[in-house]
Short mmCIF file of C-alpha atoms in Angstrom, two decimals:
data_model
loop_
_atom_site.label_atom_id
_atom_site.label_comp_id
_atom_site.label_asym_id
_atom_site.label_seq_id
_atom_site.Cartn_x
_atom_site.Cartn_y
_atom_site.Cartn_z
CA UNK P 1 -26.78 -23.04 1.72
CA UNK P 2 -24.93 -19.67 1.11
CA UNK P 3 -24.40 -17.51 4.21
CA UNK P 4 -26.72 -14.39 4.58
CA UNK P 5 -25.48 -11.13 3.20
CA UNK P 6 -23.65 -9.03 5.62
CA UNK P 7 -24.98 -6.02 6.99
CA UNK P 8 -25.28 -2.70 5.05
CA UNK P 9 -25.50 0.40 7.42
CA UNK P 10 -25.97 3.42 5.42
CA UNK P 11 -25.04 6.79 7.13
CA UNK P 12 -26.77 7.07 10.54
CA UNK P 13 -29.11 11.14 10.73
CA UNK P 14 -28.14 12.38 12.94
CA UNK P 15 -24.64 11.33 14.06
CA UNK P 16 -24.19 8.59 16.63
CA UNK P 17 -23.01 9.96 19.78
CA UNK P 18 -20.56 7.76 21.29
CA UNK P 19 -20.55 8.61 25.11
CA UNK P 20 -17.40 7.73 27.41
CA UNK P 21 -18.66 6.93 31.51
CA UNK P 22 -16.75 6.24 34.11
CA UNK P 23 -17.61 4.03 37.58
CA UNK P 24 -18.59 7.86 39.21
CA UNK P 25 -21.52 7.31 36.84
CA UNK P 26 -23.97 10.46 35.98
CA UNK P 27 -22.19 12.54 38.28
CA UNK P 28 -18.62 12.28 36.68
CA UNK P 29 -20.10 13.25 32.94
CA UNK P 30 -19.61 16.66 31.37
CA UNK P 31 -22.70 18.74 30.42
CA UNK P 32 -21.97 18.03 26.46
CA UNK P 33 -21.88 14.30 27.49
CA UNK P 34 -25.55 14.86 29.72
CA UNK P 35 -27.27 16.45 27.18
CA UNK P 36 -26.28 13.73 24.52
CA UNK P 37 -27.64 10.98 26.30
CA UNK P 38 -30.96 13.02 27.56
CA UNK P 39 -31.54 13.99 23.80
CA UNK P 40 -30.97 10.57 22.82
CA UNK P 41 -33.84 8.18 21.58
CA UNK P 42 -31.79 5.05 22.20
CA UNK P 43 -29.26 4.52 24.49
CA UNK P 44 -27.04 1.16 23.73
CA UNK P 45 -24.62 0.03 26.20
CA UNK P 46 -23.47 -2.96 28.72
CA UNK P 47 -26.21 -3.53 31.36
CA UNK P 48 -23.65 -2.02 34.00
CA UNK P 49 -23.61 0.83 32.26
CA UNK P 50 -27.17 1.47 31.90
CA UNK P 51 -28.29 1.44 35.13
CA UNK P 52 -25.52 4.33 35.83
CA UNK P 53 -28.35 6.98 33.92
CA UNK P 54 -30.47 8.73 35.95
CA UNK P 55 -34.51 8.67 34.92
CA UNK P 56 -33.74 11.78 33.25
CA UNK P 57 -32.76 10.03 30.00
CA UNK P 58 -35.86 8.85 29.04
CA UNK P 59 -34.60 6.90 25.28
CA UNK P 60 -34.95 3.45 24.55
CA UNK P 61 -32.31 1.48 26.90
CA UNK P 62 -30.80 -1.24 24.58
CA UNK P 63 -28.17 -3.58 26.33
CA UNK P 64 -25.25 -5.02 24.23
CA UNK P 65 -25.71 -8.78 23.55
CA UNK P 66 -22.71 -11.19 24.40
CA UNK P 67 -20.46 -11.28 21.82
CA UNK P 68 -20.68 -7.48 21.22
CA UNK P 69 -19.05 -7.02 17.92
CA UNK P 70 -21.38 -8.93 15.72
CA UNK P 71 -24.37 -7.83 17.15
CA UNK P 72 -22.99 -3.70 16.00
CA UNK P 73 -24.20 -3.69 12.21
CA UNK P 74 -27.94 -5.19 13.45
CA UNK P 75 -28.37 -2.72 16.02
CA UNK P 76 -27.29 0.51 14.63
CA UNK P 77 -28.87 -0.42 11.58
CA UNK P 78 -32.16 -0.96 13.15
CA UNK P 79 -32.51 2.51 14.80
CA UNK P 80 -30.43 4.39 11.94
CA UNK P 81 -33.34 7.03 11.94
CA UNK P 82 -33.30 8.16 15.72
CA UNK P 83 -30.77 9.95 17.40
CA UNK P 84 -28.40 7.28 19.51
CA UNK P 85 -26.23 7.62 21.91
CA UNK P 86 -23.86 4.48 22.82
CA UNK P 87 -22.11 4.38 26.11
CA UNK P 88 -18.51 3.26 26.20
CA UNK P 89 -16.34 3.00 29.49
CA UNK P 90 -13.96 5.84 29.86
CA UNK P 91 -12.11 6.40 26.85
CA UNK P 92 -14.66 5.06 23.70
CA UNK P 93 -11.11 5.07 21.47
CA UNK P 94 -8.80 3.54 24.03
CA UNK P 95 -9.74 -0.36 23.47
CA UNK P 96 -13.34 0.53 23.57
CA UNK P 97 -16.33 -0.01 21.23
CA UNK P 98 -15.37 2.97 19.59
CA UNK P 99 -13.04 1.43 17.15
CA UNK P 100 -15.87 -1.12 16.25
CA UNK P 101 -18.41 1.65 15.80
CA UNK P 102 -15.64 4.24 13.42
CA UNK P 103 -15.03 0.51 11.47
CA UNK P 104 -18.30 -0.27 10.72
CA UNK P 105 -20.15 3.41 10.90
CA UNK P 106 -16.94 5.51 9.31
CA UNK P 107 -15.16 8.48 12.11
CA UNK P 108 -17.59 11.19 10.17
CA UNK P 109 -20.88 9.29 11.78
CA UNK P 110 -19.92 9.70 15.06
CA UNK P 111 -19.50 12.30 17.89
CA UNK P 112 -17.29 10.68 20.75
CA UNK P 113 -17.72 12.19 24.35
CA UNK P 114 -14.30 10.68 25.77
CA UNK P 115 -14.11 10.43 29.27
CA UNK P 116 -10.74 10.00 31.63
CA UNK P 117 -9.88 6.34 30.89
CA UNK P 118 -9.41 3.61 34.07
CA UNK P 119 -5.38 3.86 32.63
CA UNK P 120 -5.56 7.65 33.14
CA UNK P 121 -7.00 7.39 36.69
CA UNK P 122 -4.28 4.83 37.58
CA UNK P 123 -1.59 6.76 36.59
CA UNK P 124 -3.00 9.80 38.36
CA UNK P 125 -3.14 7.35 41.12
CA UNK P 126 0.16 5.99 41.49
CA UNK P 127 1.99 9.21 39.96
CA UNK P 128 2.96 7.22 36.64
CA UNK P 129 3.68 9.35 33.64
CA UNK P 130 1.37 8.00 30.91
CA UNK P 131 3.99 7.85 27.94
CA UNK P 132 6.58 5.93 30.01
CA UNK P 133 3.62 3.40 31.08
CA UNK P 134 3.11 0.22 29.42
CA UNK P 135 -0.63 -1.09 28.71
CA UNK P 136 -1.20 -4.57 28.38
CA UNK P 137 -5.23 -5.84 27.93
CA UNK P 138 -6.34 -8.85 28.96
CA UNK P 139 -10.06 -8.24 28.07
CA UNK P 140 -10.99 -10.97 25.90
CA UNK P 141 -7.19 -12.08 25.59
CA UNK P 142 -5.04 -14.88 27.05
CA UNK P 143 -2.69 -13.97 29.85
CA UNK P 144 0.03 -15.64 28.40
CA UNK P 145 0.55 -12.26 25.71
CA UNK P 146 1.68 -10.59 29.22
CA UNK P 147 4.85 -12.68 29.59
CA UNK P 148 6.54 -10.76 26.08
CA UNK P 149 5.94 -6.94 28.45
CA UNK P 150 8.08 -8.55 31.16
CA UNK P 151 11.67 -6.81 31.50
CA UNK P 152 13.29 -5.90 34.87
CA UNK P 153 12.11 -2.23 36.13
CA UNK P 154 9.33 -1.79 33.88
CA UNK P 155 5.87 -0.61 34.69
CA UNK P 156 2.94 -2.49 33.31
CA UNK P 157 -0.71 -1.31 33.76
CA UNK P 158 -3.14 -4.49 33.32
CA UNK P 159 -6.85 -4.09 31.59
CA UNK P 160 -8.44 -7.07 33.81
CA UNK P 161 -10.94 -9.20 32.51
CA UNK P 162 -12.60 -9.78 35.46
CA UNK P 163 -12.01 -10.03 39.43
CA UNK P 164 -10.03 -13.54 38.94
CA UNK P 165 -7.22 -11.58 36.73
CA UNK P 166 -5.04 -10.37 39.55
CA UNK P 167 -4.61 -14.25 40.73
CA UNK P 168 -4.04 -15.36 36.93
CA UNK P 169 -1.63 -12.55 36.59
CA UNK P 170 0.39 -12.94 40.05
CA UNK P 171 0.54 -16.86 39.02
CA UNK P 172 1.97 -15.94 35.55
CA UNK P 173 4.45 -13.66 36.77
CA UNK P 174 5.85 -15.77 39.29
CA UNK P 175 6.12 -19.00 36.62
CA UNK P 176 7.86 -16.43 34.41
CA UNK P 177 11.18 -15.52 37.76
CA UNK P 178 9.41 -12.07 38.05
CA UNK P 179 8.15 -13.38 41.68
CA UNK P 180 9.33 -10.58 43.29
CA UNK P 181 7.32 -8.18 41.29
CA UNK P 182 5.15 -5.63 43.45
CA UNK P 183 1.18 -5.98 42.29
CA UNK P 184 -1.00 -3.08 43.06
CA UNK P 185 -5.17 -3.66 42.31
CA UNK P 186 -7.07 -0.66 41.53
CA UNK P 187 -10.72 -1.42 42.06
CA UNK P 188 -13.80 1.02 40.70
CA UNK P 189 -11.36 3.85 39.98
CA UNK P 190 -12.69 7.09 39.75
CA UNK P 191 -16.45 6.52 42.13
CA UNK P 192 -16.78 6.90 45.58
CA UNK P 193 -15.98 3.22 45.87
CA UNK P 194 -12.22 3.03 44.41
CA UNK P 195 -10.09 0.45 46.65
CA UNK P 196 -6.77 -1.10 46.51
CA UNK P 197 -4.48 -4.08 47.32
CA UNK P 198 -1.07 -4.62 47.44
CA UNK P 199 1.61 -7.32 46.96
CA UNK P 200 4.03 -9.45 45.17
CA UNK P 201 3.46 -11.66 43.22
CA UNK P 202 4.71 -14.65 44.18
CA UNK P 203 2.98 -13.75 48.38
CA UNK P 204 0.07 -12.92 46.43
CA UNK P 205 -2.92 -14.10 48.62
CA UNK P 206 -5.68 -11.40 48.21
CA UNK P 207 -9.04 -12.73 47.72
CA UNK P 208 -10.88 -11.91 44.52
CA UNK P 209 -12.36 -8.29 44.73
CA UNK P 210 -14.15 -6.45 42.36
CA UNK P 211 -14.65 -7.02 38.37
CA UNK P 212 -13.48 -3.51 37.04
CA UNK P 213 -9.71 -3.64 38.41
CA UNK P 214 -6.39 -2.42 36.91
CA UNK P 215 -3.44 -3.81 37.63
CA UNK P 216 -0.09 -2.17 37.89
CA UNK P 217 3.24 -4.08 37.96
CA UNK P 218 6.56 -2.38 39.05
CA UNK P 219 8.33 -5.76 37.39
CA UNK P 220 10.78 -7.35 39.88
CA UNK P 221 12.66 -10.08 37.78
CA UNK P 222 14.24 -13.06 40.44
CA UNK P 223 17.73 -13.46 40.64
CA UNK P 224 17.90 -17.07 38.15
CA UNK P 225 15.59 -15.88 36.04
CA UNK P 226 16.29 -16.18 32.46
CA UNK P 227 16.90 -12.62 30.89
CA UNK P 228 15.01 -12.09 27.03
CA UNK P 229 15.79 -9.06 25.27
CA UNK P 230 13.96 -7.11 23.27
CA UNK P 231 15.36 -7.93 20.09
CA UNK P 232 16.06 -11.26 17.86
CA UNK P 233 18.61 -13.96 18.81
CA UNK P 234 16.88 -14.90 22.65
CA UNK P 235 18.54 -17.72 24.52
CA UNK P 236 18.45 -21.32 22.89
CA UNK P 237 17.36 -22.24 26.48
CA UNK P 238 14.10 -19.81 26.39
CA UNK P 239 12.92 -22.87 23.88
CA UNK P 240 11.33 -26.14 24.36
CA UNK P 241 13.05 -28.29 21.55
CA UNK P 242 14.11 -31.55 20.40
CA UNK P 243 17.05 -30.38 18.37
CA UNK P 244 15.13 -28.74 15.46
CA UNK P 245 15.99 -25.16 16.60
CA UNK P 246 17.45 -22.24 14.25
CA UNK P 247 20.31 -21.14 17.21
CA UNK P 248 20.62 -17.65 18.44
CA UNK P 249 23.20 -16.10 16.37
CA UNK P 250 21.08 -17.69 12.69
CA UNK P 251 18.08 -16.65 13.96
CA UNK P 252 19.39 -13.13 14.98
CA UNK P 253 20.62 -12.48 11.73
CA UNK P 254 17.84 -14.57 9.96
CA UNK P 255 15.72 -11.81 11.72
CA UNK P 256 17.37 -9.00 10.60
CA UNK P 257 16.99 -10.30 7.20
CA UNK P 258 13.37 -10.60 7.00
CA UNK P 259 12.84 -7.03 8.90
CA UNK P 260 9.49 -7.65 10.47
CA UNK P 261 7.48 -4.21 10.41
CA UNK P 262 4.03 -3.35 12.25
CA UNK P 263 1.12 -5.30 11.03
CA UNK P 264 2.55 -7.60 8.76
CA UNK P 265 2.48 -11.20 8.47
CA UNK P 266 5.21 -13.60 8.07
CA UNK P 267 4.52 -17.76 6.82
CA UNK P 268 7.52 -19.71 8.92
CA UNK P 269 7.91 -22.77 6.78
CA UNK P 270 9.08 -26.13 8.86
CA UNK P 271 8.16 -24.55 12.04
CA UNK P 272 10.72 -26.69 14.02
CA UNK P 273 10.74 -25.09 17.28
CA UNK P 274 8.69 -21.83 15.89
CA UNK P 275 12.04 -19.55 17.37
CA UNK P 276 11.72 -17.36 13.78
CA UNK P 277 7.68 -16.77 13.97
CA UNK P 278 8.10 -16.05 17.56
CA UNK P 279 10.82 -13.86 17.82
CA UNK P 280 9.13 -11.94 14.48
CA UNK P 281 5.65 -11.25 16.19
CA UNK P 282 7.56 -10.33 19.69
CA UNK P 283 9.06 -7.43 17.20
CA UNK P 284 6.09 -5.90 17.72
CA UNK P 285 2.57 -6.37 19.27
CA UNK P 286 0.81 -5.77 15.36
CA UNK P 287 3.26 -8.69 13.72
CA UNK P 288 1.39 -11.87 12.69
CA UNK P 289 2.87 -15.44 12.16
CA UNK P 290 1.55 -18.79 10.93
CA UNK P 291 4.33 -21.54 11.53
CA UNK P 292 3.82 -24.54 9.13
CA UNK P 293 4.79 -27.98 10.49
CA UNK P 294 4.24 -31.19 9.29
CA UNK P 295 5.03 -33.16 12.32
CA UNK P 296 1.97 -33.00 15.08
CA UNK P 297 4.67 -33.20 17.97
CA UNK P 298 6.34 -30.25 17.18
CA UNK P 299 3.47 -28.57 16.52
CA UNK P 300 2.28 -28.38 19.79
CA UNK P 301 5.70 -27.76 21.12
CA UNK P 302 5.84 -24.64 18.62
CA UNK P 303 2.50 -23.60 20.16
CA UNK P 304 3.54 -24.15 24.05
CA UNK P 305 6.48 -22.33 23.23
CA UNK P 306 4.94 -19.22 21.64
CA UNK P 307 2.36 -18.69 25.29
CA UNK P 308 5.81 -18.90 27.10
CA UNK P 309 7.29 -16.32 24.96
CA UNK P 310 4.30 -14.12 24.81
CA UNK P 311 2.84 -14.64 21.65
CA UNK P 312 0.12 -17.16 22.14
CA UNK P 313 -1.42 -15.59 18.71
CA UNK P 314 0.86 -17.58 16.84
CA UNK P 315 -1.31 -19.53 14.78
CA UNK P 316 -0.04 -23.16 14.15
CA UNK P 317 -0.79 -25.15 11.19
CA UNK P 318 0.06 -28.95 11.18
CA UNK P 319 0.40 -29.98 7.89
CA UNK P 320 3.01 -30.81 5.16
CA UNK P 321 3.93 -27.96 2.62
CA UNK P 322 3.25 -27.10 -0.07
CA UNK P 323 -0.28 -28.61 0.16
CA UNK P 324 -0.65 -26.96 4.07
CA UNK P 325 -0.05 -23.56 2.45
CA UNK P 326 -2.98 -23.64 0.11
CA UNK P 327 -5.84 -21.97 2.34
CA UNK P 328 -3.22 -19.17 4.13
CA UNK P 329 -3.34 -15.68 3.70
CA UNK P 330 -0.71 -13.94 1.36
CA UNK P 331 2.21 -13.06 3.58
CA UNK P 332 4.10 -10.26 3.30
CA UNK P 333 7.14 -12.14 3.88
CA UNK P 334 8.41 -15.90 4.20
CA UNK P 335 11.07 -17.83 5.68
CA UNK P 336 11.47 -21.75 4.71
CA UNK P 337 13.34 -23.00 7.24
CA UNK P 338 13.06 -27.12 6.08
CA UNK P 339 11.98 -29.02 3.69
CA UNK P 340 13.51 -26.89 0.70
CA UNK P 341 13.73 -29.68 -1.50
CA UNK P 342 9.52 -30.75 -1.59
CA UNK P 343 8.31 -30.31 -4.94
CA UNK P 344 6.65 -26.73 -5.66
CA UNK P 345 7.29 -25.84 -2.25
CA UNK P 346 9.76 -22.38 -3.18
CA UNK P 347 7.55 -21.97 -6.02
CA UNK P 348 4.54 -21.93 -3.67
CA UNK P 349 6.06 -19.87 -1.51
CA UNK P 350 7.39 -17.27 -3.95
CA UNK P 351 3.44 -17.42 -5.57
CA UNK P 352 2.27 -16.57 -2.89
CA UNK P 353 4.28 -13.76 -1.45
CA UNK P 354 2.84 -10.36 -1.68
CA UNK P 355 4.55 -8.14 -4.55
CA UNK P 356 7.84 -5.95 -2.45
CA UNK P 357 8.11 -8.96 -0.10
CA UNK P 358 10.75 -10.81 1.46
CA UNK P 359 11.63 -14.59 1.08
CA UNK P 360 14.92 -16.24 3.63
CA UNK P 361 15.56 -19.65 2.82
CA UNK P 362 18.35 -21.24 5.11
CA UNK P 363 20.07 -24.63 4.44
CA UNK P 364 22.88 -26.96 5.50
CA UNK P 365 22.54 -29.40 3.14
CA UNK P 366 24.36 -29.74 -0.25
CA UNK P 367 21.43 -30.67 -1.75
CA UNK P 368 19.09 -27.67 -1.34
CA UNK P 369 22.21 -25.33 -1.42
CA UNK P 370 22.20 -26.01 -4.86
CA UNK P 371 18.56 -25.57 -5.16
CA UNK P 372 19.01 -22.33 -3.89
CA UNK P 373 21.92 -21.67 -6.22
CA UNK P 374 19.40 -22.44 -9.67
CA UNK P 375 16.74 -19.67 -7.24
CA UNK P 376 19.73 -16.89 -7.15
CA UNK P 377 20.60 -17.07 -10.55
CA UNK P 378 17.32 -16.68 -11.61
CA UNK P 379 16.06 -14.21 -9.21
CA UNK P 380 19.08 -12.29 -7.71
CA UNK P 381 18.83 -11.40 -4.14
CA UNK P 382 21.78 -12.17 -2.04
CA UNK P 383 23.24 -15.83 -1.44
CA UNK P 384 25.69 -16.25 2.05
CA UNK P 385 27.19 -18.25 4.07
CA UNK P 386 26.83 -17.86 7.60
CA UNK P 387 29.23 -19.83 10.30
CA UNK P 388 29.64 -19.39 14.13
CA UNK P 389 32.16 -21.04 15.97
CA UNK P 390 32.20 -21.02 19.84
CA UNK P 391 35.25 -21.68 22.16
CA UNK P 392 35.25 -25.11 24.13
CA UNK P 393 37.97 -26.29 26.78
CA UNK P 394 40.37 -29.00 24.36
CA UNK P 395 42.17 -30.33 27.49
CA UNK P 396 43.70 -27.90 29.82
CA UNK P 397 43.49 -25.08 27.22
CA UNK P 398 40.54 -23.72 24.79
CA UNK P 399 39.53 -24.13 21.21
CA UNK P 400 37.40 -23.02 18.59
CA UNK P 401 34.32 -25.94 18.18
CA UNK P 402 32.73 -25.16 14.08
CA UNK P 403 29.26 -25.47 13.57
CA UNK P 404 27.68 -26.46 10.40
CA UNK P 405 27.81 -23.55 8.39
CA UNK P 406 24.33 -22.18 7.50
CA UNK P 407 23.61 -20.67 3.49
CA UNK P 408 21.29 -18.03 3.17
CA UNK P 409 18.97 -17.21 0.25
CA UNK P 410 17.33 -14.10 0.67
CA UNK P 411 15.59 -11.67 -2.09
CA UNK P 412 12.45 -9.17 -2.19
CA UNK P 413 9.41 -10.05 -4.72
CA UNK P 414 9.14 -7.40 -7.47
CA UNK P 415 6.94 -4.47 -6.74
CA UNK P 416 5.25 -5.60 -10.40
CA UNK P 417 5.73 -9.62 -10.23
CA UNK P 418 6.97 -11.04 -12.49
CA UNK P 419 7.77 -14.80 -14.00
CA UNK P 420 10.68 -15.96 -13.69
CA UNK P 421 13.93 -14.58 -15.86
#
């Protein structure tokens, strides 16, 4: 059976309106925003929202079903020929249904009524400036993508998903040696109602209060805890491994090589310990990864290491390649990190790859370096060596210990692709 056509929402008449509330309801809304939703013949919005409008607005109430975003082509294309108004909560473009609604409707159908956000308030609050302020949502999210924000002295502002995040949150940040953090909970900011608690996180002991918090963190890191940088090449110790790791100083300038850039997506081919797809998508929040490995063990070691590390949208595939990379979307750049010698699998790879991306191939072995020897000759790039040695006591004095030297294959796909020359 083939699955039903998707939606087709032709230009809404007259624009939606796309109003922002806050918790000080009806009261807190410009007169622009008032007369929208009184003119309106349907009002769609969360149930909590609703009941914020006074009689006054006398259009259709519609509440959002649960899960929202499907349910947006259905309803706006049902009521396309009355005005509509859609409440949002605070700012509609700040992780608010307002992206959804410009996605699916286009930013020329709508009129957005913005309204201070609950990140705004908070800052007003505490005296944060907004542009030095981190914001970190949890709506809909795992906590664990909190753990790659945490860095001694910054400030965090948390989106909660409900009244149970501040507990989830104080618990994370303690497991993480950022006990001593102080937590502040901003409850109902901006009504009459707005309360507060205050702690650390590792005394934290505050019952849970109400649903539509924010959390701010002034991060406190402990005095063992393990320090992660903001760039490639973290600890060899910030991994759970079994010996299949790509060390610091490799995967530092394995990083560099591949230069992960906002929004794109990188296959990491014999996963190992997943170190080079989660060091690429802590790069930056928009960075993607699939990690492909064939053993099921490892797999699930690659996975608890990437909620540890922050990234818990690492997606894992456990399968061998080439045959696991069948189904995956194109990357926009790879790195093959075991395994070189599998039939097809660089020619898989190097299929696959988007045109003006990047393959890294590393090896110890004599036997895929000269694999990747026939690869260079036939497609350029670069070809090097990499060794690090590290000084070791040899008796009462101190020595250079070699490790095995790593070769490096790296080379960008042709804008035009072509076969190979």
């Amino acid at each position: 059976m083939s699955a039903a056509p998707p939606v087709v929402i032709p230009p809404p008449s007259p624009p939606v309106s796309v109003v922002g509330i806050g918790a000080d309801g009806w009261s807190g809304l410009s007169g622009g925003a008032r007369a929208a939703l009184r003119e309106a013949e349907v009002v769609i919005g969360g149930a909590r929202q609703l009941d914020l409008l006074p009689s006054e607005c006398a259009g259709v109430r519609v509440a959002w079903p649960s899960p929202l975003r499907p349910a947006v082509p259905r309803l706006l294309a049902e009521h396309r020929e009355r005005r509509i108004a859609v409440l949002a909560s605070g700012d509609p473009m700040f992780y608010g249904v307002g992206r959804a609604l410009a996605e699916e409707l286009g930013p020329e159908s709508l009129r957005v009524l913005p309204h201070p956000s609950s990140v705004s308030y908070a800052c007003a609050r505490l005296g944060w400036p907004l542009e030095d302020t981190e914001v970190v949502t949890l709506v809909g999210r795992p906590a664990a993508r909190l753990a790659a924000s945490l860095h001694e002295g910054r400030r965090l502002l948390v989106l909660s998903a409900d009244a149970s995040t501040p507990a989830t949150v104080a618990a994370l940040l303690t497991a993480h040696g950022f006990g001593p953090s102080r937590l502040r909970v901003l409850e109902q900011l901006g009504s009459e109602a707005e309360a507060y608690a205050e702690g650390t996180s590792e005394t934290w002991t505050h019952a849970p209060g109400d649903r539509l918090n924010v959390i701010a963190i002034e991060c406190r890191a402990s005095a063992d805890a393990l320090r992660l940088g903001t760039v490639p090449g973290l600890p060899d110790e910030a991994y759970e491994h079994d010996g299949q790791l790509t060390k610091r100083h490799i995967r530092a300038a394995t990083l560099a090589t591949l230069a992960p850039a906002p929004g794109e997506l990188l296959w990491d081919v014999g996963g190992g310990s997943g170190s080079i797809a989660i060091e690429w998508m802590r790069a930056h929040g928009s960075c993607r990864a699939v990690s492909v490995e064939r053993d099921p063990a490892r797999a699930e070691r690659i996975t608890r290491n990437a909620d540890r590390l922050g990234v818990p949208g690492l997606h894992v595939v456990t399968g061998r390649a080439p045959a696991a990379l069948a189904e995956l979307e194109a990357p926009d750049a790879v790195f093959i990190g075991g395994g070189l010698t599998a039939p097809g699998l660089l020619d898989a790879c190097w299929e696959a790859l988007r045109p003006g991306g990047r393959l890294v191939a590393n090896t110890v072995t004599l036997e895929s370096e000269a694999l990747l020897g026939e690869w260079y000759r036939s497609y350029g790039g670069e070809l090097t060596r990499l060794a690090v040695a590290h000084a070791v006591p040899v008796g009462g004095f101190t020595g250079w210990r070699q490790a095995m030297p790593v070769t490096q294959w790296s080379v960008r796909k042709p804008s035009v692709s072509g076969d190979r020359t």
